[in-house]
mmCIF file of C-alpha atoms and ligand atoms in Angstrom:
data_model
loop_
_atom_site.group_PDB
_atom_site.id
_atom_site.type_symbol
_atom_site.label_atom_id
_atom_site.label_comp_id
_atom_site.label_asym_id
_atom_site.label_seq_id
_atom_site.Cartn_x
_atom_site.Cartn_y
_atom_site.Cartn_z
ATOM 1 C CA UNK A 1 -43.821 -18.966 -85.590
ATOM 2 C CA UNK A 2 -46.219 -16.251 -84.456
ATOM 3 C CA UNK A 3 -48.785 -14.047 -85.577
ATOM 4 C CA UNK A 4 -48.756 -10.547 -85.270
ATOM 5 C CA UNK A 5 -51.262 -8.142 -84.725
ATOM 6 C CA UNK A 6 -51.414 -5.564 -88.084
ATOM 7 C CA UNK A 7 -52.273 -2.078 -87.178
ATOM 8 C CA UNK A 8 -55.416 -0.883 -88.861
ATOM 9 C CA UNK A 9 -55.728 2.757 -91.018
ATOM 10 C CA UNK A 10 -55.765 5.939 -89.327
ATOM 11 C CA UNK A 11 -53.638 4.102 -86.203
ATOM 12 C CA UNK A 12 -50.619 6.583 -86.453
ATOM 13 C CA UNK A 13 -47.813 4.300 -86.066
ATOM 14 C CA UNK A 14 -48.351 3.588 -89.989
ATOM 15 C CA UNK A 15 -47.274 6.999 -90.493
ATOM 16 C CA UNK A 16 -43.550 5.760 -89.532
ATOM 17 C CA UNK A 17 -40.636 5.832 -91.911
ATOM 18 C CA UNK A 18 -39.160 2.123 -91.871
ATOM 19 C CA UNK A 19 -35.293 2.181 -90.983
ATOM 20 C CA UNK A 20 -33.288 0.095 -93.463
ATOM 21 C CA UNK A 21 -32.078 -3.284 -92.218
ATOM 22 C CA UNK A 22 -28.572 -3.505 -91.152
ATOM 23 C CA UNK A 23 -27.907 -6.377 -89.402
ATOM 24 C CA UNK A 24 -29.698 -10.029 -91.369
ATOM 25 C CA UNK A 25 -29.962 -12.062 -87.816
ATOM 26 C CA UNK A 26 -32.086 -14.664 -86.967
ATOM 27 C CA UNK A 27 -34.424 -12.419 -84.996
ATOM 28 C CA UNK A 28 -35.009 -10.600 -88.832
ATOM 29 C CA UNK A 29 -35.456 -14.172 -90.559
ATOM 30 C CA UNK A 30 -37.660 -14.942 -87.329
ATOM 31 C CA UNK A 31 -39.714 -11.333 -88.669
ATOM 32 C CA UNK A 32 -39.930 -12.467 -92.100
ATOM 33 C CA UNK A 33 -41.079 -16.082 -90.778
ATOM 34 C CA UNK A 34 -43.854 -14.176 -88.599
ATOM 35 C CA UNK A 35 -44.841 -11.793 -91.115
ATOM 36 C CA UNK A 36 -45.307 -14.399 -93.619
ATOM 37 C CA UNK A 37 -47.501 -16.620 -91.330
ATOM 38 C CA UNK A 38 -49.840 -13.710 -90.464
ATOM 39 C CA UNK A 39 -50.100 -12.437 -94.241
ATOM 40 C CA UNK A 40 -51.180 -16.260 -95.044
ATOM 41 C CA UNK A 41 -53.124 -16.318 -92.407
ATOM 42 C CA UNK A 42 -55.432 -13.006 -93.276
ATOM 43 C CA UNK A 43 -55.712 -13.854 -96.045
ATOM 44 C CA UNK A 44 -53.758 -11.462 -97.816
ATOM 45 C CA UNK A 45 -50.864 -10.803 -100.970
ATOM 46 C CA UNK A 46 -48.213 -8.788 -99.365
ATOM 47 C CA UNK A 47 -47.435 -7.409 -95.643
ATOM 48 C CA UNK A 48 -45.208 -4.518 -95.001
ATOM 49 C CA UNK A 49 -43.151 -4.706 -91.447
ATOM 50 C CA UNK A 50 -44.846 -1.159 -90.708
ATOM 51 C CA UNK A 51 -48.330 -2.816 -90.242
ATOM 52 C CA UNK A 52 -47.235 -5.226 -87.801
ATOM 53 C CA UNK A 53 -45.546 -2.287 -86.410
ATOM 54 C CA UNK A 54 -42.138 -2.819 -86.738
ATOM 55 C CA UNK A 55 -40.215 -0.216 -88.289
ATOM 56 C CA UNK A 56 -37.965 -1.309 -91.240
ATOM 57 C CA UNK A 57 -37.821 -2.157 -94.614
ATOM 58 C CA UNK A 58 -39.269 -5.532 -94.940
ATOM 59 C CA UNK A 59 -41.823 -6.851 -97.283
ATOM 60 C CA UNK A 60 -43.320 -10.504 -98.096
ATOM 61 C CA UNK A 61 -45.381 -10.927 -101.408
ATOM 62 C CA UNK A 62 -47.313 -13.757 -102.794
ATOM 63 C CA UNK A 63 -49.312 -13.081 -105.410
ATOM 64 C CA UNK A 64 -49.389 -16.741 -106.335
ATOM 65 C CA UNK A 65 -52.619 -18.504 -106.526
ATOM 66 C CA UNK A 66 -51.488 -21.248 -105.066
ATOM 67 C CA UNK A 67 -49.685 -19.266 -102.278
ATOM 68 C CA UNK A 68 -46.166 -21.383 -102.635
ATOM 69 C CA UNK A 69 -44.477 -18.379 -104.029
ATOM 70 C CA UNK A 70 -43.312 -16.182 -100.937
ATOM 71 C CA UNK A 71 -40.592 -13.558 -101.975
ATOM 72 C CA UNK A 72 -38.916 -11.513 -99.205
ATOM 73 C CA UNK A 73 -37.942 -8.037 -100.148
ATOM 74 C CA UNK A 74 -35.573 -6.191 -97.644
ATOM 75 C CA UNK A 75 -34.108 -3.022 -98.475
ATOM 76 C CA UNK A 76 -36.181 -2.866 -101.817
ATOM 77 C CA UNK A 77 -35.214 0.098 -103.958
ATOM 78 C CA UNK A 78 -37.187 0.860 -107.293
ATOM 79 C CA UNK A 79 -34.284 1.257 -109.862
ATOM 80 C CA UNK A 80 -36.808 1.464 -112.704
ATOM 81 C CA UNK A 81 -40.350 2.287 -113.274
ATOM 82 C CA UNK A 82 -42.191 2.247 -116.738
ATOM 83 C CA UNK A 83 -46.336 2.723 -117.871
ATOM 84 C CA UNK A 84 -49.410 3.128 -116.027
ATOM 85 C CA UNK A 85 -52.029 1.420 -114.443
ATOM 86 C CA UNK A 86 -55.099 1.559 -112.273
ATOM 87 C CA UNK A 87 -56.188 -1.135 -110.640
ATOM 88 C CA UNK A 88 -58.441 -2.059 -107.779
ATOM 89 C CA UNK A 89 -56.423 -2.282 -104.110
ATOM 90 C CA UNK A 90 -57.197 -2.856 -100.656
ATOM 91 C CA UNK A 91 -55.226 -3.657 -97.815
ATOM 92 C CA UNK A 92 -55.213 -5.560 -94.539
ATOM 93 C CA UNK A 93 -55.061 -2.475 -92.720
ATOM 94 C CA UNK A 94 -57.898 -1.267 -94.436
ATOM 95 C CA UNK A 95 -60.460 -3.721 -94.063
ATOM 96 C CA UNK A 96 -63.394 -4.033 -96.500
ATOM 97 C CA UNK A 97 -62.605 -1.022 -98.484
ATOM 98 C CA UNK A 98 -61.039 -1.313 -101.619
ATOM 99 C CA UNK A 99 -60.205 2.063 -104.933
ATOM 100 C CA UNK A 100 -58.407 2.071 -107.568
ATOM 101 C CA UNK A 101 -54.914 3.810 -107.502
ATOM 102 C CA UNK A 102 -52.931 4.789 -110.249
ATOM 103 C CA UNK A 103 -49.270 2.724 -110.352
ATOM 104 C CA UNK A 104 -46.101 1.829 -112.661
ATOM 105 C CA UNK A 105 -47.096 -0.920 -114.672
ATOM 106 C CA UNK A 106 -43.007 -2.754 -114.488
ATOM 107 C CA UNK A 107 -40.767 -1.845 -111.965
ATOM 108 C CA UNK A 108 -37.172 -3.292 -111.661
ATOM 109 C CA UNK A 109 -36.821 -3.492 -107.636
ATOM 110 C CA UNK A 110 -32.956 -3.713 -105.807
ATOM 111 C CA UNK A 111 -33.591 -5.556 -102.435
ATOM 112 C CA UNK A 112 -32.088 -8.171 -100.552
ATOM 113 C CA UNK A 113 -33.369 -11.539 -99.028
ATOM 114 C CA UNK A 114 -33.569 -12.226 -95.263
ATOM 115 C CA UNK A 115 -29.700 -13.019 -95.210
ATOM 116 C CA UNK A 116 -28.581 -10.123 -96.853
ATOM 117 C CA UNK A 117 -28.143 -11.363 -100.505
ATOM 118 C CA UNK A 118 -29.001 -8.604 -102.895
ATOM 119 C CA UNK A 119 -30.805 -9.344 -105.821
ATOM 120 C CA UNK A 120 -32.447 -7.772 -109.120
ATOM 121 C CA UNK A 121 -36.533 -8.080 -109.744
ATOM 122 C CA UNK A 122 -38.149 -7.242 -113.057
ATOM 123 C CA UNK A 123 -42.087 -7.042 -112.102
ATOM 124 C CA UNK A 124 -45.201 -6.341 -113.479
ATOM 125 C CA UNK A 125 -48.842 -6.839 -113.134
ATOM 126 C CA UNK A 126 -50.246 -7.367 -109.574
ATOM 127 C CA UNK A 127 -46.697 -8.145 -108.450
ATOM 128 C CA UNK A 128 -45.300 -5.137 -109.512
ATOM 129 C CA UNK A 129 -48.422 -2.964 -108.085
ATOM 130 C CA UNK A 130 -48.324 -4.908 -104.607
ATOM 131 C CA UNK A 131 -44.369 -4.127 -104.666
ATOM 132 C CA UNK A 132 -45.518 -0.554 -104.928
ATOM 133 C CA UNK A 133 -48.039 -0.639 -102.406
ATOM 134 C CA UNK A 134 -45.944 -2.743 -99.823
ATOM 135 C CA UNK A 135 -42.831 -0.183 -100.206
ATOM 136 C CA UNK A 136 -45.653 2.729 -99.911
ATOM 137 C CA UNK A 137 -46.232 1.020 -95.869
ATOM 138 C CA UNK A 138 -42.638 1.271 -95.800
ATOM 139 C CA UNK A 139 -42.842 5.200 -96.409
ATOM 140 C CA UNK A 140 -45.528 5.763 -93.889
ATOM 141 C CA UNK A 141 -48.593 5.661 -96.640
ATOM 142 C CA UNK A 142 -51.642 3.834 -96.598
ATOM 143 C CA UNK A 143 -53.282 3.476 -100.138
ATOM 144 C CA UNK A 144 -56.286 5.882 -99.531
ATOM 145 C CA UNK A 145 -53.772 8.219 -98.480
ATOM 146 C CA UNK A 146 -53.060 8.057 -103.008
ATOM 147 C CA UNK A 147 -57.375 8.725 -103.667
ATOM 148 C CA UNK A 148 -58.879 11.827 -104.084
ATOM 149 C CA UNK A 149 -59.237 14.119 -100.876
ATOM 150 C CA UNK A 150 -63.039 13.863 -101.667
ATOM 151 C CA UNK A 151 -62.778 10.105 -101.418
ATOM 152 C CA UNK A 152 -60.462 10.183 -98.065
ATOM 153 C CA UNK A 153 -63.353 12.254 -96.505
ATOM 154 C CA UNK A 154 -65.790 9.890 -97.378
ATOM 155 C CA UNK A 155 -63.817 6.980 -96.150
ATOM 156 C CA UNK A 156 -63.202 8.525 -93.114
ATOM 157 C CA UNK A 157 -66.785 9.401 -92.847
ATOM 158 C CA UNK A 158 -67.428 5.694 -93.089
ATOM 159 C CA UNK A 159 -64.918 4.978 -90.384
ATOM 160 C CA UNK A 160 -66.769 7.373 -88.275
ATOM 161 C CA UNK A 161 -70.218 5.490 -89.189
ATOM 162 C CA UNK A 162 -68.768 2.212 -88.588
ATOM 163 C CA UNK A 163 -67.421 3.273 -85.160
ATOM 164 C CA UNK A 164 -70.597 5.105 -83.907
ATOM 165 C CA UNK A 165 -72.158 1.308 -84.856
ATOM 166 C CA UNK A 166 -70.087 -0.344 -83.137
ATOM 167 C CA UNK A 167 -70.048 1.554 -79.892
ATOM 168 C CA UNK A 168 -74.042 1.392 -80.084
ATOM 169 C CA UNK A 169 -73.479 -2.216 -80.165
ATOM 170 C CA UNK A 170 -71.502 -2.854 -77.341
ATOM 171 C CA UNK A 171 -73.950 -0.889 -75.511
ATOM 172 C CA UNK A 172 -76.774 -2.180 -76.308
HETATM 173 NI NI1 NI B 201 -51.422 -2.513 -97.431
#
């Protein structure tokens, strides 16, 4: 197993449209294998293929706390979606910053597992918000991309900030 390298927010390859998988080889359970190890690794709750920068639709979860509960989600479709809520996300590719964004509160997902099995999944709560957020990656959005535009400017004004730091830093 390896990990990978997840692209950070405003890197423009997480603006790509994930193709849907076609063919469940080993080099996709190898993917699923990799992107599981790095989302563990992060620490983090889901992954999305698009921020390790490979472009289809492939998702781990675990929103276990005791992190034994990996589900793969390949192909995932939202059949369903019921209620509202807003909770608090962030994401790996957005380190350190984390909003609240408005989301389904069940969905009823169509996917299949890494060899090509489809199955049915009734979720709600934080599994059926990181479902949302994961297949979000999967369309080429990044979570900020769902706040205000007042709040992406002052996110991206924080970027800036941090940068400018950074750079004095290296000089210095
Ligand atoms: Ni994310």
């Amino acid at each position: 197993m390896a990990r990978l390298t997840i692209l950070e927010y405003p890197d423009p390859r997480l603006k790509r449209i994930a193709a849907p998988v076609t063919e469940f080889s080993p080099e996709l359970r190898q993917l699923v294998a990799d992107m599981a190890e790095t989302m563990y690794a992060a620490p983090g709750i889901g992954l999305a293929a698009t921020q390790v920068d490979v472009h289809k639709q492939v998702i781990v979860i675990d929103v276990s706390e005791t992190k034994d509960d990996l589900r793969v989600l390949v192909n995932p479709k939202i059949v369903r979606a019921e209620g509202e809520v807003k909770g608090e996300e962030g994401c790996l590719s957005v380190p350190g910053y984390y909003d609240g964004v408005v989301r389904a509160e069940r969905v009823t997902v169509e996917a299949q597992d890494a060899e090509g099995r489809p199955f049915t999944l009734d979720a709600e709560g934080l599994l059926a918000v990181c479902i949302q957020h994961e297949m979000d990656h999967l369309k080429g959005i990044v979570f900020v991309e769902r706040l205000s535009q007042l709040k992406q400017l002052r996110y991206k004004a924080r970027l800036a900030k941090q940068k400018r730091e950074a750079a004095r830093r290296a000089v210095a």
